[in-house]
Coordinates of C-alpha atoms and ligand atoms in Angstrom, one line a residue:
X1 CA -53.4 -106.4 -20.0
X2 CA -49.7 -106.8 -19.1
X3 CA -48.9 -110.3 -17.7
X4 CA -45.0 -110.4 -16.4
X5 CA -44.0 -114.2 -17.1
X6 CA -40.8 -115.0 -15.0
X7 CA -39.1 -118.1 -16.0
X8 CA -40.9 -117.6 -19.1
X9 CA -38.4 -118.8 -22.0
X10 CA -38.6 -122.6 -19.8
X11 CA -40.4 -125.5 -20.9
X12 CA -43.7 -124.7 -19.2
X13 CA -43.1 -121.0 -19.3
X14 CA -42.8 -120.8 -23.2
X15 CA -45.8 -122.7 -23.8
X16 CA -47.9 -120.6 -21.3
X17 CA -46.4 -117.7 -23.2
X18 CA -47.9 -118.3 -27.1
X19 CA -51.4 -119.4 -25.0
X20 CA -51.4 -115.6 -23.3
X21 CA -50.3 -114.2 -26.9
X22 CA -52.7 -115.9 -28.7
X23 CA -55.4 -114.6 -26.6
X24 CA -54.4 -110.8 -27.0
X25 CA -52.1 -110.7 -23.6
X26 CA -49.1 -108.9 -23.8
X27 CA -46.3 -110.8 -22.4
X28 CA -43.6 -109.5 -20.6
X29 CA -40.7 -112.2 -20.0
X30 CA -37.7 -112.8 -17.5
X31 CA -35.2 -115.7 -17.0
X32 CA -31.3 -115.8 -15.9
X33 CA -31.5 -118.3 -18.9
X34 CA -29.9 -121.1 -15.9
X35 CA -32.7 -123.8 -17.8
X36 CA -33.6 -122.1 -20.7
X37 CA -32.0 -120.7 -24.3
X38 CA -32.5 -117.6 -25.5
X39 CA -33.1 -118.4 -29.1
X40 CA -37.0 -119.6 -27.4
X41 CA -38.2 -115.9 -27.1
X42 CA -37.5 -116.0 -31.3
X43 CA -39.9 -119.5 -31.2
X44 CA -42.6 -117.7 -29.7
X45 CA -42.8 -114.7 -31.5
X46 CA -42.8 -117.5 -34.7
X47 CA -45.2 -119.4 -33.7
X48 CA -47.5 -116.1 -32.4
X49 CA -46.6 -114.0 -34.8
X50 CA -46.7 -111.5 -32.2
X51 CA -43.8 -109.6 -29.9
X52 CA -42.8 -109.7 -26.1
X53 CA -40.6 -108.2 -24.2
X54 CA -37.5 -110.3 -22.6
X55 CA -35.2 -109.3 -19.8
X56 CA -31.8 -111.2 -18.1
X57 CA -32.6 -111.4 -14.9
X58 CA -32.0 -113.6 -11.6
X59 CA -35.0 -113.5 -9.0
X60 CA -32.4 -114.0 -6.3
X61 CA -30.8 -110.1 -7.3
X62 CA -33.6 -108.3 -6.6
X63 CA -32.3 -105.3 -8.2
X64 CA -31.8 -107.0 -11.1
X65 CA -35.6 -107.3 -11.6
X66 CA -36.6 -103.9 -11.1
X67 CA -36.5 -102.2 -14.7
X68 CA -38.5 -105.1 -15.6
X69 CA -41.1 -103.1 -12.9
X70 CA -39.7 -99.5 -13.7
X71 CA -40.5 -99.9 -17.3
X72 CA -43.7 -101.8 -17.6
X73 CA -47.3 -101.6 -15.8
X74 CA -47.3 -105.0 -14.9
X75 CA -51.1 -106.3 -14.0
X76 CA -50.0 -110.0 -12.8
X77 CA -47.6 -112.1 -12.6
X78 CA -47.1 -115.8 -13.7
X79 CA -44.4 -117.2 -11.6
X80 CA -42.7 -120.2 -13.1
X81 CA -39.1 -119.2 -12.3
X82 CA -37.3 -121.6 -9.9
X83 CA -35.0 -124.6 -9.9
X84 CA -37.0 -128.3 -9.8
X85 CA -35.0 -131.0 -10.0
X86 CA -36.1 -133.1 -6.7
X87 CA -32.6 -135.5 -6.6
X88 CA -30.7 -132.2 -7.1
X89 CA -32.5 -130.5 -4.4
X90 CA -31.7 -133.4 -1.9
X91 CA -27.7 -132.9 -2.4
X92 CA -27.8 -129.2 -3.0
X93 CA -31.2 -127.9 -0.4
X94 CA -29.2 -124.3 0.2
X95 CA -29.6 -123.8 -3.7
X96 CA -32.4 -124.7 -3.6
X97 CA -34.0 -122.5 -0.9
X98 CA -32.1 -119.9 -2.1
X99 CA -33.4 -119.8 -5.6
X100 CA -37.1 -120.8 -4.9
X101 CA -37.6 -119.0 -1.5
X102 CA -35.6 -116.0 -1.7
X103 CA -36.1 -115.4 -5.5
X104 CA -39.8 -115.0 -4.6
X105 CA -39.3 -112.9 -1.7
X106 CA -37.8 -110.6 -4.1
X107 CA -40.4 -110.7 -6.3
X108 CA -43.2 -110.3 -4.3
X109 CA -41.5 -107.0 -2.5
X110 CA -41.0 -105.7 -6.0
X111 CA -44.3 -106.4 -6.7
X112 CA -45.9 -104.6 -3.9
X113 CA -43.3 -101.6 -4.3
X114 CA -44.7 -101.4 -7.3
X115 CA -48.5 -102.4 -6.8
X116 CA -49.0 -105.9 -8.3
X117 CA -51.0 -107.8 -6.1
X118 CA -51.9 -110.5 -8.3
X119 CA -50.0 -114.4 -9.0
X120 CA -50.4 -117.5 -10.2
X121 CA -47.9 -119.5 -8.4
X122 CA -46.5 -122.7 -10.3
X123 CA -47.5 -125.7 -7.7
X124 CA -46.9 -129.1 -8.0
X125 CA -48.8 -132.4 -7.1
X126 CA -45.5 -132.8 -5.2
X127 CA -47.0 -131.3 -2.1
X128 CA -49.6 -134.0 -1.5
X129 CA -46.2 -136.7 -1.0
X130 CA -47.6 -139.9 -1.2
X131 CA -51.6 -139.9 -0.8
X132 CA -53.5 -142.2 1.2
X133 CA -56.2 -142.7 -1.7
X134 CA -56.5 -141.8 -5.3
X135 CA -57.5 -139.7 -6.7
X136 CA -56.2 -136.5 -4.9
X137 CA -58.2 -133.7 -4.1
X138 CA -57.1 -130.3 -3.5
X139 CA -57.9 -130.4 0.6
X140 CA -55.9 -133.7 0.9
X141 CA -53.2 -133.4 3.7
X142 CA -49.9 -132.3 2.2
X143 CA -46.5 -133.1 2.7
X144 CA -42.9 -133.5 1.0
X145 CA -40.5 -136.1 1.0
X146 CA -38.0 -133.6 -0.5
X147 CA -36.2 -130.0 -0.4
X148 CA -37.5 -129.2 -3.9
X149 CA -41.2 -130.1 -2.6
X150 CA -40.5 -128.2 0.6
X151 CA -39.8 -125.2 -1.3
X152 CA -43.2 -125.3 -3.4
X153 CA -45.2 -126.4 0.0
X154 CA -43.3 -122.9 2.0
X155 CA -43.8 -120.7 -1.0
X156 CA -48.1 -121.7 -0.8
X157 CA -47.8 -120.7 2.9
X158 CA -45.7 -117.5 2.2
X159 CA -48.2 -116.1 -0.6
X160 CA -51.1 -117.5 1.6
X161 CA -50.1 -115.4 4.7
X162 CA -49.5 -112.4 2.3
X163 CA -53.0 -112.7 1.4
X164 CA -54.0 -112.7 4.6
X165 CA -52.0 -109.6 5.6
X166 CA -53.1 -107.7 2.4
X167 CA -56.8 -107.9 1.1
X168 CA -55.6 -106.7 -1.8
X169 CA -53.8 -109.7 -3.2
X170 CA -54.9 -112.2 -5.1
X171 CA -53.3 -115.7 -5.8
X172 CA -53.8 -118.9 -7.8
X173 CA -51.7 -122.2 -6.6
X174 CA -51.9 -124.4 -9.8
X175 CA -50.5 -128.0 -8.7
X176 CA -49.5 -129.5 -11.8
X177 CA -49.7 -133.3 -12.1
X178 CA -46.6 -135.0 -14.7
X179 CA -46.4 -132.3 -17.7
X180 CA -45.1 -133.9 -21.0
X181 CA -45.3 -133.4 -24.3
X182 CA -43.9 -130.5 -26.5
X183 CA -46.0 -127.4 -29.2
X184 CA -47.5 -129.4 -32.1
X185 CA -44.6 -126.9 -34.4
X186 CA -42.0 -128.7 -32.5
X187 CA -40.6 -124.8 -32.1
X188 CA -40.5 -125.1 -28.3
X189 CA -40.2 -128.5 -25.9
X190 CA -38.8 -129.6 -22.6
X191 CA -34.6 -129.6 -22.7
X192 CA -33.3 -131.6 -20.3
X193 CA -29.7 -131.2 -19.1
X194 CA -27.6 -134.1 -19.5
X195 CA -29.3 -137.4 -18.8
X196 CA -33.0 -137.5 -18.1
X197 CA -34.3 -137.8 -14.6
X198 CA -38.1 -137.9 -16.1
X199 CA -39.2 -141.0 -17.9
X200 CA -40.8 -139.0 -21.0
X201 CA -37.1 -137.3 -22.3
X202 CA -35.5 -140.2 -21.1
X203 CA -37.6 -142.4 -23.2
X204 CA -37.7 -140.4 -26.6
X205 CA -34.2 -140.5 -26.4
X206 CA -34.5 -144.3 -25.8
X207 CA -36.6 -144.8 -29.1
X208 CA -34.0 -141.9 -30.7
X209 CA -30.7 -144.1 -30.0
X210 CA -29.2 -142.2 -27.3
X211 CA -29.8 -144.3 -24.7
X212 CA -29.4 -148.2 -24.9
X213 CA -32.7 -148.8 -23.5
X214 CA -35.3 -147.3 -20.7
X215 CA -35.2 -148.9 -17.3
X216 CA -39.1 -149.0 -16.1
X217 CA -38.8 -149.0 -12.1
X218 CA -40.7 -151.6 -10.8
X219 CA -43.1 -153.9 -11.9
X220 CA -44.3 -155.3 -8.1
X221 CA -46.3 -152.5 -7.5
X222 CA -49.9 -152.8 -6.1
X223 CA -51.0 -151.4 -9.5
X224 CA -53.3 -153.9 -12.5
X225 CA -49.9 -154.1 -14.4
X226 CA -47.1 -153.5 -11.3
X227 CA -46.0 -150.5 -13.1
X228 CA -46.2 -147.0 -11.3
X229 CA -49.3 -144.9 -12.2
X230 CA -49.0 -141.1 -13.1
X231 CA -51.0 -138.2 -14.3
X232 CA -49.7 -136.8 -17.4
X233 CA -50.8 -133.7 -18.6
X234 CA -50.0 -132.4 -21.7
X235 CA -47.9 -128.5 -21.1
X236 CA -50.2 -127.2 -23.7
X237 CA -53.6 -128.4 -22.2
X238 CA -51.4 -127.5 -18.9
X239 CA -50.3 -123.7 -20.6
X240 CA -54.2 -123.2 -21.3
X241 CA -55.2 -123.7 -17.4
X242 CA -53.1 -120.7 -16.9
X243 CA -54.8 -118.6 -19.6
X244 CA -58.5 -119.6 -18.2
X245 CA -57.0 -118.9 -14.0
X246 CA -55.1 -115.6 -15.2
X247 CA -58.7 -114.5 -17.1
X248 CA -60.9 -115.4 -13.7
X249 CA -57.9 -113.6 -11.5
X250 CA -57.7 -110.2 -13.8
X251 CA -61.9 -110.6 -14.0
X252 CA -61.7 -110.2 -10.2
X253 CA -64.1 -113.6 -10.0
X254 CA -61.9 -115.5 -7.5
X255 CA -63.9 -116.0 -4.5
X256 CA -61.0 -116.4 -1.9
X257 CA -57.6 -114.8 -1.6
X258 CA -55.9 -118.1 -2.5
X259 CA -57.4 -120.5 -4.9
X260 CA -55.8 -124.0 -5.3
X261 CA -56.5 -126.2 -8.3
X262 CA -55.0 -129.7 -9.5
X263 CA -54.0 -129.8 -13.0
X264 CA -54.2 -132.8 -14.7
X265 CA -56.2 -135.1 -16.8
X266 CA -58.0 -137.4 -13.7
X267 CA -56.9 -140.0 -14.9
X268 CA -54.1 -142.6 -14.7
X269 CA -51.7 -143.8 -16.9
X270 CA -49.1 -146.9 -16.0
X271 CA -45.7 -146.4 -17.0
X272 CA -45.8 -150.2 -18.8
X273 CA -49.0 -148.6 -20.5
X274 CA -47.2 -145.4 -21.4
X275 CA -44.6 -147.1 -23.5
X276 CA -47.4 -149.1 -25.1
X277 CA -49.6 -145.6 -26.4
X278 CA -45.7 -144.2 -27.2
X279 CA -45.3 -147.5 -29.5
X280 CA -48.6 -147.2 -31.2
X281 CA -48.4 -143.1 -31.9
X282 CA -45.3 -143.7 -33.1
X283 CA -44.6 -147.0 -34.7
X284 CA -40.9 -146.9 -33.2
X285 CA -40.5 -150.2 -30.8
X286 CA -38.9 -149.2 -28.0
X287 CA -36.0 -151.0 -25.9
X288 CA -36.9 -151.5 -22.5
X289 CA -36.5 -153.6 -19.4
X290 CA -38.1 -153.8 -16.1
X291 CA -35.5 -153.3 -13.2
X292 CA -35.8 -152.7 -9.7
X293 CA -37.9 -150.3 -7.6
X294 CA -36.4 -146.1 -8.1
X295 CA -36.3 -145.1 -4.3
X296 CA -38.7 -142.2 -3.2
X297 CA -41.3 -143.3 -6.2
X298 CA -44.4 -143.0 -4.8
X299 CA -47.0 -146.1 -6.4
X300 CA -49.9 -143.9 -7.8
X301 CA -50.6 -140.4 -8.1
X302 CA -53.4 -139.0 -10.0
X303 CA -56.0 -136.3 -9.6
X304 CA -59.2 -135.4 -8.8
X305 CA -59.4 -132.5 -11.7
X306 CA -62.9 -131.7 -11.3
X307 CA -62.2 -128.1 -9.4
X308 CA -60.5 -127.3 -12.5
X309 CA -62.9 -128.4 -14.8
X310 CA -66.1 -126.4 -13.2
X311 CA -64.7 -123.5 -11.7
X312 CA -61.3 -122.2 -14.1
X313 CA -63.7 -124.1 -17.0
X314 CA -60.5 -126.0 -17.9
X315 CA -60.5 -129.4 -19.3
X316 CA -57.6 -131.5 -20.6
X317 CA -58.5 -132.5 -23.8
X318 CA -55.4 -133.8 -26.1
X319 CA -55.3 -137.3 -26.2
X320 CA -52.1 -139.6 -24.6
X321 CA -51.0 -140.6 -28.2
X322 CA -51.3 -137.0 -29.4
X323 CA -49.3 -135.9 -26.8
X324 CA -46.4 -138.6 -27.2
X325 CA -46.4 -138.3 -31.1
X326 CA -45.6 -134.2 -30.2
X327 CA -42.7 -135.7 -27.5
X328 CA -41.5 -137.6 -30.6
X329 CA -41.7 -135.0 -33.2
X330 CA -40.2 -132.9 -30.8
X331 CA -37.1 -135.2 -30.1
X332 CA -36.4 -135.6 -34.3
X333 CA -36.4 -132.1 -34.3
X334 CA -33.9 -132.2 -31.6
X335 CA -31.8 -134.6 -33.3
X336 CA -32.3 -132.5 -36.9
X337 CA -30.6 -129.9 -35.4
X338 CA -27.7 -131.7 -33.5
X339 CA -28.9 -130.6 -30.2
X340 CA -29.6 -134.4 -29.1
Ligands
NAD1 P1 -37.9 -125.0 -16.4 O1 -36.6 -125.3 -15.7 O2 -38.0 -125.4 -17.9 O3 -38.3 -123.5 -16.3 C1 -38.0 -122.7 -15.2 C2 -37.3 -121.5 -15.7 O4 -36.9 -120.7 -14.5 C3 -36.0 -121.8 -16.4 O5 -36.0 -121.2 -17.7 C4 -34.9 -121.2 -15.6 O6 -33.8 -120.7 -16.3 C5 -35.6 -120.1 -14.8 N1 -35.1 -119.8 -13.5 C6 -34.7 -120.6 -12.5 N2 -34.2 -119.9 -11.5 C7 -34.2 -118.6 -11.8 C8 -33.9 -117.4 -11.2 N3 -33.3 -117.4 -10.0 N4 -34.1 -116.2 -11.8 C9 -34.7 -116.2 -13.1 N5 -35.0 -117.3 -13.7 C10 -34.8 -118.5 -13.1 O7 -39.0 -125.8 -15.6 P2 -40.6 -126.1 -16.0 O8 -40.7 -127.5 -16.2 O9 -41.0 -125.1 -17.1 O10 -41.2 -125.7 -14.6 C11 -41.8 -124.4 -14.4 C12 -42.3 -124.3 -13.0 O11 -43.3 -125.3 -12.8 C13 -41.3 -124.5 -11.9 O12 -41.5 -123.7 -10.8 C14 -41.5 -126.0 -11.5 O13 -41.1 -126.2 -10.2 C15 -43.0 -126.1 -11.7 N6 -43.4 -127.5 -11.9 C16 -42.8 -128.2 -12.9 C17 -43.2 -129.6 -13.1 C18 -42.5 -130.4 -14.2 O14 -42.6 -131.6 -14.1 N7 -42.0 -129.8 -15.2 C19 -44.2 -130.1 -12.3 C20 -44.8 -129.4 -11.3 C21 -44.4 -128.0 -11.1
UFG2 N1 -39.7 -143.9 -14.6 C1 -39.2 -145.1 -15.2 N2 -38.0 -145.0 -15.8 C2 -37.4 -143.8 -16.0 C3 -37.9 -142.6 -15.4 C4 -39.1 -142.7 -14.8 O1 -39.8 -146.1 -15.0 O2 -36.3 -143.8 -16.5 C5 -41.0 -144.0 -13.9 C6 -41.0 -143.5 -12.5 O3 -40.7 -144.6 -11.7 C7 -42.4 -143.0 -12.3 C8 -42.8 -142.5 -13.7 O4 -41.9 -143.1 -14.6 O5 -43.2 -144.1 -11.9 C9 -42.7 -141.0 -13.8 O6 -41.4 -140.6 -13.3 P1 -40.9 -139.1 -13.6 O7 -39.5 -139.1 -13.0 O8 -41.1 -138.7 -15.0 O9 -41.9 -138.2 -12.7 P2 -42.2 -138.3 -11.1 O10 -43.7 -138.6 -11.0 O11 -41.3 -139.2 -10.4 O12 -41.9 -136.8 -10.7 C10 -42.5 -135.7 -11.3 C11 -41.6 -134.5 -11.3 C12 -41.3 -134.0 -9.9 C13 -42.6 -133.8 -9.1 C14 -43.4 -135.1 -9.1 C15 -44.7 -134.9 -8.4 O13 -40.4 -134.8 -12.0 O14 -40.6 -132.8 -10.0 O15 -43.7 -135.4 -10.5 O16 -45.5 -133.9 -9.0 F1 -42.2 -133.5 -7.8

């Protein structure tokens, strides 16, 4: 089984890619390397022991994807490519819908040029904007508050009404909740550019030195501490959902054309009790203060997970400490090697 991984040397990407390799998939990779360094396609085939196949190329040239088609028999695709930074996305939407919408365009006529009727799309809990009640279920209303959201909400209705056209493709919508976390080698981790948007970079770099402290936005919220609550699933509990969706996909089991699942661990985790579980994996105290509210920051999201659980037979199972103690190994590692 061939499984064409675009975006696949990114921080999700790469983690999805030694899952698929360690269960006897053969991998075949693109990225225009815009969020990703080349020298991860080495850290996978270290940590697998095993090959894949990487190409340069941009989603948005369409033409530069096709070898990638020409030279392989790709069964399905796992499409992680695109740009996802939502403040970003609100001064720069064009980009945006460029790179999302149109990259996928492209990739979905090249599949069906060259028969691939198969995905699992890259979703994100981003689609449900800010839920009436927790947790969310997959058949909540959805709605963004943002370009970058828009782009993952359009791209469900594109591959939905291909599905619709064709009986002969099949797609999987994962909506991921907050992935954190980095391989338990510390060969492969998230890389953020510049200074960290997302509280989990931003606050190993915190305990690291390289900021003066983390700001925790808000502590007024309707929430048992005040702090914000989040789902964070760990990207190799979250890499493993796509090995047990691309099994059920290739096994022909799915039982609709499109097949949504939430991706997380079901439960909750405050930020104020985040940097506690970071403190005790760790034994680093961390600087932090509480400042104001971050605009857009919706109070609590979490999901319902058990679609997931009963029909993919996915569970998370690392627990939070685990999972921060690899986001610290991970940033030492970093640091080690000069990179940050
Ligand atoms: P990432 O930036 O690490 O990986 C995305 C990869 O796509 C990068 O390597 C980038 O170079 C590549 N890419 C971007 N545009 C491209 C193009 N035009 N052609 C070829 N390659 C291109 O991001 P990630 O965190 O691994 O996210 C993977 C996917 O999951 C994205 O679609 C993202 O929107 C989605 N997602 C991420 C999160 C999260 O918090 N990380 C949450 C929900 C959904
Ligand atoms: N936070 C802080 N301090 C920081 C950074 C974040 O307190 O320096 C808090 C935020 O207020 C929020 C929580 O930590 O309560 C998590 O924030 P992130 O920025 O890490 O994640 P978000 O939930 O805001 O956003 C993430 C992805 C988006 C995606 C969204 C919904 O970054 O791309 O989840 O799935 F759209």
């Amino acid at each position: 089984m061939k499984i064409l991984v675009t975006g696949g040397i990114g921080y999700i990407g790469s983690h999805t890619c030694v899952e698929l390799l360690k269960q006897g998939m053969e991998v075949v990779v693109f990225d225009n390397l815009y969020n990703a360094k080349i020298d991860v396609v080495d850290k996978i085939k270290e940590i697998t022991g095993k090959e894949i196949t990487f190409y340069q190329a941009d989603m948005r040239d369409k033409e530069s994807m096709r070898p990638i088609f020409e030279e392989n028999k790709i069964d399905a695709v796992i499409h992680f490519a695109g740009l996802k930074a939502v403040g970003e996305s609100v001064e720069k939407p064009l980009l945006y819908y460029q790179n999302n919408i149109t990259g996928t365009l492209n990739l979905c006529e090249l599949m069906k040029e060259y028969d691939c009727k198969k995905m699992i799309f890259s979703s994100s809990a981003t689609v449900y904007g800010a839920p009436k009640t927790v947790p969310i279920k997959e058949d909540f209303p959805l709605h963004t508050t943002n370009p970058y959201g828009t782009t993952k909400l359009m791209l469900e209705q594109i591959l939905t009404d291909f599905c619709k056209a064709d009986p002969d493709w099949h797609v999987i919508l994962l909506r991921y909740f907050n992935p954190i976390g980095a391989h338990p080698t510390a060969f492969i981790g998230e890389m953020p550019n510049g200074v960290p948007q997302n509280l989990i970079p931003y606050l190993t770099q915190t305990a690291m030195g390289i900021r003066k402290e983390l700001s925790v936005f808000g502590d007024d919220y309707d929430t048992p501490d005040g702090s914000c609550i989040r789902d964070y699933i760990y990207v190799v509990d979250l890499a493993k959902a796509h090995v047990c969706a691309m099994t059920r996909i290739m096994e022909d089991q799915t039982t609709e054309p499109v097949e949504v699942y939430n991706i997380g661990t079901g439960t909750g985790t405050s930020v104020l009790e985040l940097i506690n579980a970071f403190e005790k994996a760790t034994g680093v105290k961390l600087n932090y203060k509480i400042v104001g509210r971050r605009a857009g920051d919706i109070e609590k999201v979490w999901g319902n997970v058990g679609k997931a659980n009963k029909v993919l037979g996915w569970k998370a199972e690392t627990p939070l400490e685990d999972v921060l103690a690899s986001a610290w190994k991970w940033q030492c590692v970093l640091r080690e090697k000069g990179i940050m």
